[in-house]
mmCIF file of C-alpha atoms in Angstrom:
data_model
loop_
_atom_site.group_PDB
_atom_site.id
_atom_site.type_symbol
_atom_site.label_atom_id
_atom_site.label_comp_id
_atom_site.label_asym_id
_atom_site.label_seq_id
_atom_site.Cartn_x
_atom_site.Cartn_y
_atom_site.Cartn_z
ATOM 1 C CA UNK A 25 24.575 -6.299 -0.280
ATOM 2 C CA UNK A 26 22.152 -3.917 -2.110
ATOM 3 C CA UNK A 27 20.187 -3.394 0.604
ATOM 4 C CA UNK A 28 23.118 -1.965 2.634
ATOM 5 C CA UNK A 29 23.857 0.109 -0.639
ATOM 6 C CA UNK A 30 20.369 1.875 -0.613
ATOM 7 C CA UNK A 31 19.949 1.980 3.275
ATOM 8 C CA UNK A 32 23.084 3.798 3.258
ATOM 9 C CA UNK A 33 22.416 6.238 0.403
ATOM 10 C CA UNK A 34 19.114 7.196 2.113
ATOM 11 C CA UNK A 35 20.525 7.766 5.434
ATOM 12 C CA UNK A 36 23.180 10.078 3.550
ATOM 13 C CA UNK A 37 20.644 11.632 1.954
ATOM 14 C CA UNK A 38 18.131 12.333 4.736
ATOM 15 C CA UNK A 39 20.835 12.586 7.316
ATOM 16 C CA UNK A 40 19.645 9.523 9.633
ATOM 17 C CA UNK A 41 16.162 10.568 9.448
ATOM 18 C CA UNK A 42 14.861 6.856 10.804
ATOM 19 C CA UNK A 43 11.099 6.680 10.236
ATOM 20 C CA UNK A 44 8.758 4.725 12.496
ATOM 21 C CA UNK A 45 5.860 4.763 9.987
ATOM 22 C CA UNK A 46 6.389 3.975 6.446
ATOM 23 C CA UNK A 47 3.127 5.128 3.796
ATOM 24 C CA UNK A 48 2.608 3.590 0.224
ATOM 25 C CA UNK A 49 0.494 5.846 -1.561
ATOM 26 C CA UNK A 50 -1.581 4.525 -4.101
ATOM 27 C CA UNK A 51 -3.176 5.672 -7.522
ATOM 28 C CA UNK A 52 -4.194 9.372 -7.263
ATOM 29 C CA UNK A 53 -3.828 9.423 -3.503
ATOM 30 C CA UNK A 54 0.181 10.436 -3.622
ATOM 31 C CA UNK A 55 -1.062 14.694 -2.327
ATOM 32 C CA UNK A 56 -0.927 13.136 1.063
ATOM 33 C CA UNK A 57 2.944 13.700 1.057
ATOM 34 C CA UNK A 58 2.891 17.134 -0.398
ATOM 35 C CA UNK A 59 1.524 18.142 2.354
ATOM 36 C CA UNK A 60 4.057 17.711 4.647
ATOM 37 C CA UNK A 61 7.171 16.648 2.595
ATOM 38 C CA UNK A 62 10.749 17.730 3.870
ATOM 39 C CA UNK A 63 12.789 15.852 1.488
ATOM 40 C CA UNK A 64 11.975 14.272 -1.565
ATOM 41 C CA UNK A 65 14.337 11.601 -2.969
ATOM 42 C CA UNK A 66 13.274 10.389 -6.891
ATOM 43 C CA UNK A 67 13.289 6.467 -7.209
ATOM 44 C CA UNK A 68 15.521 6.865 -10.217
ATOM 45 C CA UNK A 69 18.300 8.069 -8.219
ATOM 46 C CA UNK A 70 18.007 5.408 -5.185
ATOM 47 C CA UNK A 71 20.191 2.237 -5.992
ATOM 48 C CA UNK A 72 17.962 -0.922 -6.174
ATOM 49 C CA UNK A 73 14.658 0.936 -6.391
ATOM 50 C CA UNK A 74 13.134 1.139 -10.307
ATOM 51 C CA UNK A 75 11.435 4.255 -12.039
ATOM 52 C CA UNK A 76 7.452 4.412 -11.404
ATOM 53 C CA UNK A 77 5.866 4.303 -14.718
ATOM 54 C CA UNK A 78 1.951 4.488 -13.898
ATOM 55 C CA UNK A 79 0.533 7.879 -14.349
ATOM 56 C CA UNK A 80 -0.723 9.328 -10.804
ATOM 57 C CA UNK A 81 2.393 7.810 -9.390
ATOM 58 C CA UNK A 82 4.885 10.574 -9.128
ATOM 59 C CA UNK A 83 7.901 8.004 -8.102
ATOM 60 C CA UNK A 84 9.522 9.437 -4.967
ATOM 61 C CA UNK A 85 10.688 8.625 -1.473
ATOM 62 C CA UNK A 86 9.269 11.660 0.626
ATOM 63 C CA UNK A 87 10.473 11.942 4.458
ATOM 64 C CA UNK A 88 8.821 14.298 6.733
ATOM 65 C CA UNK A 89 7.023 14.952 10.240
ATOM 66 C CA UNK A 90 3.689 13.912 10.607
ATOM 67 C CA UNK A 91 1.623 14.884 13.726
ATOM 68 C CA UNK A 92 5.043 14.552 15.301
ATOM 69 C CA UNK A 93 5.686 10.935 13.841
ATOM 70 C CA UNK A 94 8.962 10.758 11.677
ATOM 71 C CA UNK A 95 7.197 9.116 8.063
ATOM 72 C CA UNK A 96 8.184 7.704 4.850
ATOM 73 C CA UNK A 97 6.224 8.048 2.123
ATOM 74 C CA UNK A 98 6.112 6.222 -1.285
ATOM 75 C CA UNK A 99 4.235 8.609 -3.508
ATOM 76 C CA UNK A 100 3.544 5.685 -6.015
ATOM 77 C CA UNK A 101 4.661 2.259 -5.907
ATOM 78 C CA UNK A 102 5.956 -0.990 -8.105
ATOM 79 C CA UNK A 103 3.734 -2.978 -9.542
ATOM 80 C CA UNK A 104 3.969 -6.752 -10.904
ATOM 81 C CA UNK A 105 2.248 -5.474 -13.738
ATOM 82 C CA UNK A 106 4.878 -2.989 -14.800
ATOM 83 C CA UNK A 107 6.891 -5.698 -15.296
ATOM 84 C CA UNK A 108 9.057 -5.725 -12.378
ATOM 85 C CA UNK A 109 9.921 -9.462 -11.053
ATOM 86 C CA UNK A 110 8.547 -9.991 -7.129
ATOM 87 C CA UNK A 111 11.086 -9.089 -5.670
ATOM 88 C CA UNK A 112 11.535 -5.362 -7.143
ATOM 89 C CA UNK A 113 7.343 -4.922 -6.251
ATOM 90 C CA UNK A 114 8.373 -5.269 -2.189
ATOM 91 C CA UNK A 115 12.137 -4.222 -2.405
ATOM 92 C CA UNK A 116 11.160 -0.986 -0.155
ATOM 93 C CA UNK A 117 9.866 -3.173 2.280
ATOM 94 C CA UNK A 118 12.711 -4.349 3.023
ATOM 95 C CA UNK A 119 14.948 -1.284 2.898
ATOM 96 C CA UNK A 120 12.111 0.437 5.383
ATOM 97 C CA UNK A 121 12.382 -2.874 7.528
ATOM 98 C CA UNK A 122 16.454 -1.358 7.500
ATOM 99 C CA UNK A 123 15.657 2.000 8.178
ATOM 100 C CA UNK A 124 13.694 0.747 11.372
ATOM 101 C CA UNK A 125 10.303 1.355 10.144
ATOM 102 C CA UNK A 126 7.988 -0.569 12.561
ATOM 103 C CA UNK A 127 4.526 -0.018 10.741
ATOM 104 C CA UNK A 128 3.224 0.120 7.899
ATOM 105 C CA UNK A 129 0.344 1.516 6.057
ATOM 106 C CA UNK A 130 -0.477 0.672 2.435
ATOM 107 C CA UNK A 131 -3.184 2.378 0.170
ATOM 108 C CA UNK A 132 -4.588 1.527 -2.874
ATOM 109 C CA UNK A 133 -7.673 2.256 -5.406
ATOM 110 C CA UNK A 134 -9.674 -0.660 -5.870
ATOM 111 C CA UNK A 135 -12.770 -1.600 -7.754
ATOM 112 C CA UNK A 136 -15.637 -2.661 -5.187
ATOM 113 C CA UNK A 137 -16.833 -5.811 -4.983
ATOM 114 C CA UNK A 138 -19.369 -5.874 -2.287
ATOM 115 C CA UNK A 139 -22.438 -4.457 -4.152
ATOM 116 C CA UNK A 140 -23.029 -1.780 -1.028
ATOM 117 C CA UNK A 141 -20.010 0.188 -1.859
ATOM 118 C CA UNK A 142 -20.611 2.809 -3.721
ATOM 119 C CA UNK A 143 -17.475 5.211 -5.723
ATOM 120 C CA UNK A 144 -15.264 7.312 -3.288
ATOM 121 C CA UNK A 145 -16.135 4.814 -0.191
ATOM 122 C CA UNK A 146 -13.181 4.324 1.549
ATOM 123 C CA UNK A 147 -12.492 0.582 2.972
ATOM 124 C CA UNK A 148 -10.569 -0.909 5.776
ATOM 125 C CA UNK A 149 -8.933 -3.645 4.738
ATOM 126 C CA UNK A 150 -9.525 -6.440 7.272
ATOM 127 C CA UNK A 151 -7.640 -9.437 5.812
ATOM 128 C CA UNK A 152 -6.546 -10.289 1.706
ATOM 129 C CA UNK A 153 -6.605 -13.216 -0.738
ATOM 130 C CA UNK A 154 -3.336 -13.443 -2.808
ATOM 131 C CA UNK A 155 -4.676 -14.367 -6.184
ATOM 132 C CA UNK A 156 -1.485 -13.002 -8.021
ATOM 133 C CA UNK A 157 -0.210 -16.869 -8.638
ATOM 134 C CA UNK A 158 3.363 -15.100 -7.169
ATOM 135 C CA UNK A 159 4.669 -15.048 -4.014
ATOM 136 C CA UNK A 160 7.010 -12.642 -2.920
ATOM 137 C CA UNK A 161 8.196 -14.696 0.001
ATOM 138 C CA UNK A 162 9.582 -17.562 -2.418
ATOM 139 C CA UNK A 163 13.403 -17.818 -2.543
ATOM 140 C CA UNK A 164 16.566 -17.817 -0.299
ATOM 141 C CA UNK A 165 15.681 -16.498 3.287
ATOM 142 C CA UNK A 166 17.192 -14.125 5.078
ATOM 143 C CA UNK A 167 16.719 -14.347 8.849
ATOM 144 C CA UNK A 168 17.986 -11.324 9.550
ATOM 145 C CA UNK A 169 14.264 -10.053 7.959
ATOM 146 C CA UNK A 170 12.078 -12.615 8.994
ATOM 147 C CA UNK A 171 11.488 -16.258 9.311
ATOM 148 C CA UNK A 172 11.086 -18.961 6.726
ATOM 149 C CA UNK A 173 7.168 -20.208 7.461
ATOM 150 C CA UNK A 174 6.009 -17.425 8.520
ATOM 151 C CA UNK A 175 2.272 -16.942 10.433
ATOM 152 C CA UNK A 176 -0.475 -14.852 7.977
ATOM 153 C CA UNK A 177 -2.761 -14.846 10.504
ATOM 154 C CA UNK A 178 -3.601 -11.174 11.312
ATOM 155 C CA UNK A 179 -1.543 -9.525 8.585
ATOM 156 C CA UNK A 180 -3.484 -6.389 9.073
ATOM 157 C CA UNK A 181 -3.245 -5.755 13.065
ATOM 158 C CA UNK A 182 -6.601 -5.102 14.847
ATOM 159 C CA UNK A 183 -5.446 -2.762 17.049
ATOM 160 C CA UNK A 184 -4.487 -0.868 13.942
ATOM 161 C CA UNK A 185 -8.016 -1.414 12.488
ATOM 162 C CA UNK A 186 -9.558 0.094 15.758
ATOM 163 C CA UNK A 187 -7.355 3.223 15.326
ATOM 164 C CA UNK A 188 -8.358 4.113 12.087
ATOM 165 C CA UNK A 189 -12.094 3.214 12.956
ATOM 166 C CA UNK A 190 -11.811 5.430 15.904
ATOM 167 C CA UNK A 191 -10.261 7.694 13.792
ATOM 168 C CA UNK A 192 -13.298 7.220 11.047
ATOM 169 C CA UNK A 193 -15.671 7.800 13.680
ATOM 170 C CA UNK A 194 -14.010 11.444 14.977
ATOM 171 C CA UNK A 195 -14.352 12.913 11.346
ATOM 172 C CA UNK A 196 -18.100 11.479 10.799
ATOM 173 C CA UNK A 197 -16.674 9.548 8.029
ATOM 174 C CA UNK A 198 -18.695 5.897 7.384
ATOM 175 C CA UNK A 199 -15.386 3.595 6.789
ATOM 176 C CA UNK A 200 -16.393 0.006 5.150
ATOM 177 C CA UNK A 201 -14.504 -2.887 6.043
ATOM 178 C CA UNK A 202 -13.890 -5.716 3.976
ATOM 179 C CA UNK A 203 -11.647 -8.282 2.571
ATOM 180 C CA UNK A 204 -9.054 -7.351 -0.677
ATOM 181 C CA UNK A 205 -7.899 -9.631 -3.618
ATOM 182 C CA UNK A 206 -5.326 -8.874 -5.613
ATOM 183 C CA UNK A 207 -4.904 -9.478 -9.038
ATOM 184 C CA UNK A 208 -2.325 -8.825 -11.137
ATOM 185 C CA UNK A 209 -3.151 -6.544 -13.818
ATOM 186 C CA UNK A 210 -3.133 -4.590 -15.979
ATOM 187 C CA UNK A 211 -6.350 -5.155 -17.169
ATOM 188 C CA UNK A 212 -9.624 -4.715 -15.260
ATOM 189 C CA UNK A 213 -11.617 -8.298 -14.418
ATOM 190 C CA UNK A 214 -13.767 -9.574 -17.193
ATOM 191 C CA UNK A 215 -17.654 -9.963 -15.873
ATOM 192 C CA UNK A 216 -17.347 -13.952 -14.985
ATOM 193 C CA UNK A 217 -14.275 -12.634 -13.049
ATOM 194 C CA UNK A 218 -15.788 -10.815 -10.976
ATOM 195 C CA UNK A 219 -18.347 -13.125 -10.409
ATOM 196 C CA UNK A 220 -15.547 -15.331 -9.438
ATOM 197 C CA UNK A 221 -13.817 -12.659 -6.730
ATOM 198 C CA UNK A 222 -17.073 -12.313 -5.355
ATOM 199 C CA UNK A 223 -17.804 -16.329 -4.553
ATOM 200 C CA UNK A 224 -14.138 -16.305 -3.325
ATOM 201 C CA UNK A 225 -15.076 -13.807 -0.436
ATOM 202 C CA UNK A 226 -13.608 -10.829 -1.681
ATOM 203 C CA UNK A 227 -15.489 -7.151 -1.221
ATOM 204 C CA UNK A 228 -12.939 -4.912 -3.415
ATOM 205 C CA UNK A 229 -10.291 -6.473 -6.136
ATOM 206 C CA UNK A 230 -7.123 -4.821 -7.045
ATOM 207 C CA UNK A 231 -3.714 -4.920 -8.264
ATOM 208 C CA UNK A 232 -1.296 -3.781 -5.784
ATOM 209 C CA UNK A 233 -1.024 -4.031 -1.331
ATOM 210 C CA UNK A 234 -1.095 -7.732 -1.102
ATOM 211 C CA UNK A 235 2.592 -7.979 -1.916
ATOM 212 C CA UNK A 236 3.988 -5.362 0.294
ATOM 213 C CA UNK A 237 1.460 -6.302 3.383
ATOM 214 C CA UNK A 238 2.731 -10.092 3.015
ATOM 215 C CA UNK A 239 6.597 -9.090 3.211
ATOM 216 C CA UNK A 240 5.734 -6.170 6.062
ATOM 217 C CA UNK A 241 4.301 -9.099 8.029
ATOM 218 C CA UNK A 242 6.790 -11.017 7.372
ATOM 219 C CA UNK A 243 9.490 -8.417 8.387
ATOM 220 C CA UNK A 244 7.605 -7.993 11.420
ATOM 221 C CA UNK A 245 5.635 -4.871 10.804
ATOM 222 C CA UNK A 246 2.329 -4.006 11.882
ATOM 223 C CA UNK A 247 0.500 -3.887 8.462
ATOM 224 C CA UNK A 248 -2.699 -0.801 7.941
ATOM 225 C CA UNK A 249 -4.625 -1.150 5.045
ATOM 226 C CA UNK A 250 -6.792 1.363 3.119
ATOM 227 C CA UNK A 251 -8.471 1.040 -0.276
ATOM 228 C CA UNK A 252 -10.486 3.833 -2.027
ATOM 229 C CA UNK A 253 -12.945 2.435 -4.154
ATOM 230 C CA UNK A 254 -13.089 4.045 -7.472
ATOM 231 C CA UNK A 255 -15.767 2.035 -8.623
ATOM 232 C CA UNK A 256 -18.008 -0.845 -9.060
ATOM 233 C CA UNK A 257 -15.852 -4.039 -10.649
ATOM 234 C CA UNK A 258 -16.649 -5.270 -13.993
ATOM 235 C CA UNK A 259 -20.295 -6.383 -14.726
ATOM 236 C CA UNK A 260 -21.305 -5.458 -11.997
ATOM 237 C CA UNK A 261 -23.234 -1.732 -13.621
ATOM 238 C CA UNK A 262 -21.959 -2.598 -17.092
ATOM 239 C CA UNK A 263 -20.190 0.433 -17.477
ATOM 240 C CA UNK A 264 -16.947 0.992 -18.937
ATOM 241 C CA UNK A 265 -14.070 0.779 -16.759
ATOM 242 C CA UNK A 266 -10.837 3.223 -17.113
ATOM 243 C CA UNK A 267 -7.662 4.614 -15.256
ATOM 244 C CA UNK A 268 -9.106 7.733 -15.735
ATOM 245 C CA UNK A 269 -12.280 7.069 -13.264
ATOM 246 C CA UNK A 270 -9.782 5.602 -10.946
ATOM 247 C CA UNK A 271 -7.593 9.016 -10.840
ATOM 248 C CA UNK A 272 -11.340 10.904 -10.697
ATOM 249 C CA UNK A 273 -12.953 8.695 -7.272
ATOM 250 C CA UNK A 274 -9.577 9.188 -5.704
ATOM 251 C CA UNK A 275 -9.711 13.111 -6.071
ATOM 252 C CA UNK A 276 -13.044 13.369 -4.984
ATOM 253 C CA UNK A 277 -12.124 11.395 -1.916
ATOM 254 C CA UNK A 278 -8.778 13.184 -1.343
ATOM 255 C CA UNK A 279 -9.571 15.786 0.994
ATOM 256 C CA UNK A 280 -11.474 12.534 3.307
ATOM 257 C CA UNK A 281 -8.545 10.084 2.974
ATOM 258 C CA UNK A 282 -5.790 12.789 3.973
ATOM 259 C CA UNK A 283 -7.569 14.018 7.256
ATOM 260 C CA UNK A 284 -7.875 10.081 7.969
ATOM 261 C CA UNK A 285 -4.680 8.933 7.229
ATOM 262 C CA UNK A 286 -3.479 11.924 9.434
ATOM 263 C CA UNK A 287 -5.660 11.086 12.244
ATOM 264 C CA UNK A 288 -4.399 7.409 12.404
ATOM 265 C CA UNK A 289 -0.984 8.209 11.961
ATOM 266 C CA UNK A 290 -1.567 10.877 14.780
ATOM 267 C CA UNK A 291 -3.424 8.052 17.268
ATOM 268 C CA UNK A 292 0.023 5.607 16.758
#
């Protein structure tokens, strides 16, 4: 029932605006939107959705035309971390699912892994590990979203990864590829952690994505994934790790990652 509630107070809002691409914006990387935003809705206002409380998340729905693609945008996201049970974390899934959104492309910083990526890389993500210990598929199904059992495969479509490697390739810029874990947070890995993401297969680690790629998939969305990588994990330089480095990589990156995420969103 409270998905009807907030599909019908966006459409109200946005006059049946009905994206085809839906964005979530990650830590530092929410400019994207600014760019081309036509209306701006504030999470606090939307029924079901919570307040973003992480600072470089500035907590709003933004609809708007993107090389002639209608888009949502999340300019921050829910995190487990916050707080928020599972379900809260991929709630806009679901409502974009609603609202007819058939892909989906989620963003994130992440610390790198894979001991060739170096701070303000950009990575495609190719597949994930969920090492969250959560699932936000557990819990009554409704078919009307997607099936029971359903196939994790090729969460992140290859035709999608060829786009933005295309794309990549047009604006000379050298995107990694790689495999994301996700962690829950808040704090960064410990050294032996790390040690441990890395003998699991992982090349960047995170907090955020896996969630919301998982319940896309599930919905039957065609799942993009991008990670900026603000720097190298724990242990792996020995340097101090901080939010503010994370907010710092994903400026000096930002001018890169919008003229990619345009050109993908363009080639769809």
């Amino acid at each position: 029932m409270q998905l009807k509630e907030t599909v019908d107070y966006i459409n109200e809002k946005t006059n049946n605006f009905a994206p085809e691409i839906a964005i979530v914006l990650g830590s530092g990387l929410g400019d994207f939107a600014d760019d081309f935003c036509d209306i701006a809705l504030s999470y606090k206002d939307i029924p079901g959705f919570e307040a973003s409380t992480v600072k470089g998340h500035k907590g709003q729905l933004v609809f708007a035309t993107v090389a002639g693609k209608k888009v949502v945008m999340m300019q921050g996201r829910f995190h487990y971390y916050e707080g928020h049970p599972i379900q809260k974390v991929v709630y806009p899934v679901k409502v974009f699912k609603k609202l007819g959104v058939k892909t989906l492309i989620v963003t994130n910083a992440a610390g790198g892994i894979n001991r060739t990526f170096n701070a303000s890389d950009l990575m495609l993500i190719t597949d994930h590990i969920n090492f969250m210990h959560v699932n936000p598929l557990i819990g009554p199904n409704d078919e009307e979203l997607g099936p029971r059992f359903p196939d994790m495969t090729e969460v992140y479509k290859k035709d999608l990864q060829e786009i933005a490697m295309s794309a990549a390739k047009k604006l000379d810029i050298n995107l990694k590829k790689g495999v994301y874990m996700a962690l829950t947070g808040p704090n960064y890995e410990t050294p032996s952690e790390t040690k441990m993401v890395e003998m699991l297969g992982a090349d960047a680690v995170g907090m955020s994505t896996v969630p919301e790629a998982m319940v896309a998939n599930y919905c039957g969305m065609k799942v993009l994934g991008i990670s900026c990588i603000s720097n190298a994990a724990a242990g792996i330089t020995g340097e101090v790790l901080s939010h503010q480095e994370v907010i710092e990589a994903a400026n000096a990156v930002k001018g890169k990652f919008k003229s990619l995420l345009f050109e993908c969103v363009k080639a769809m």
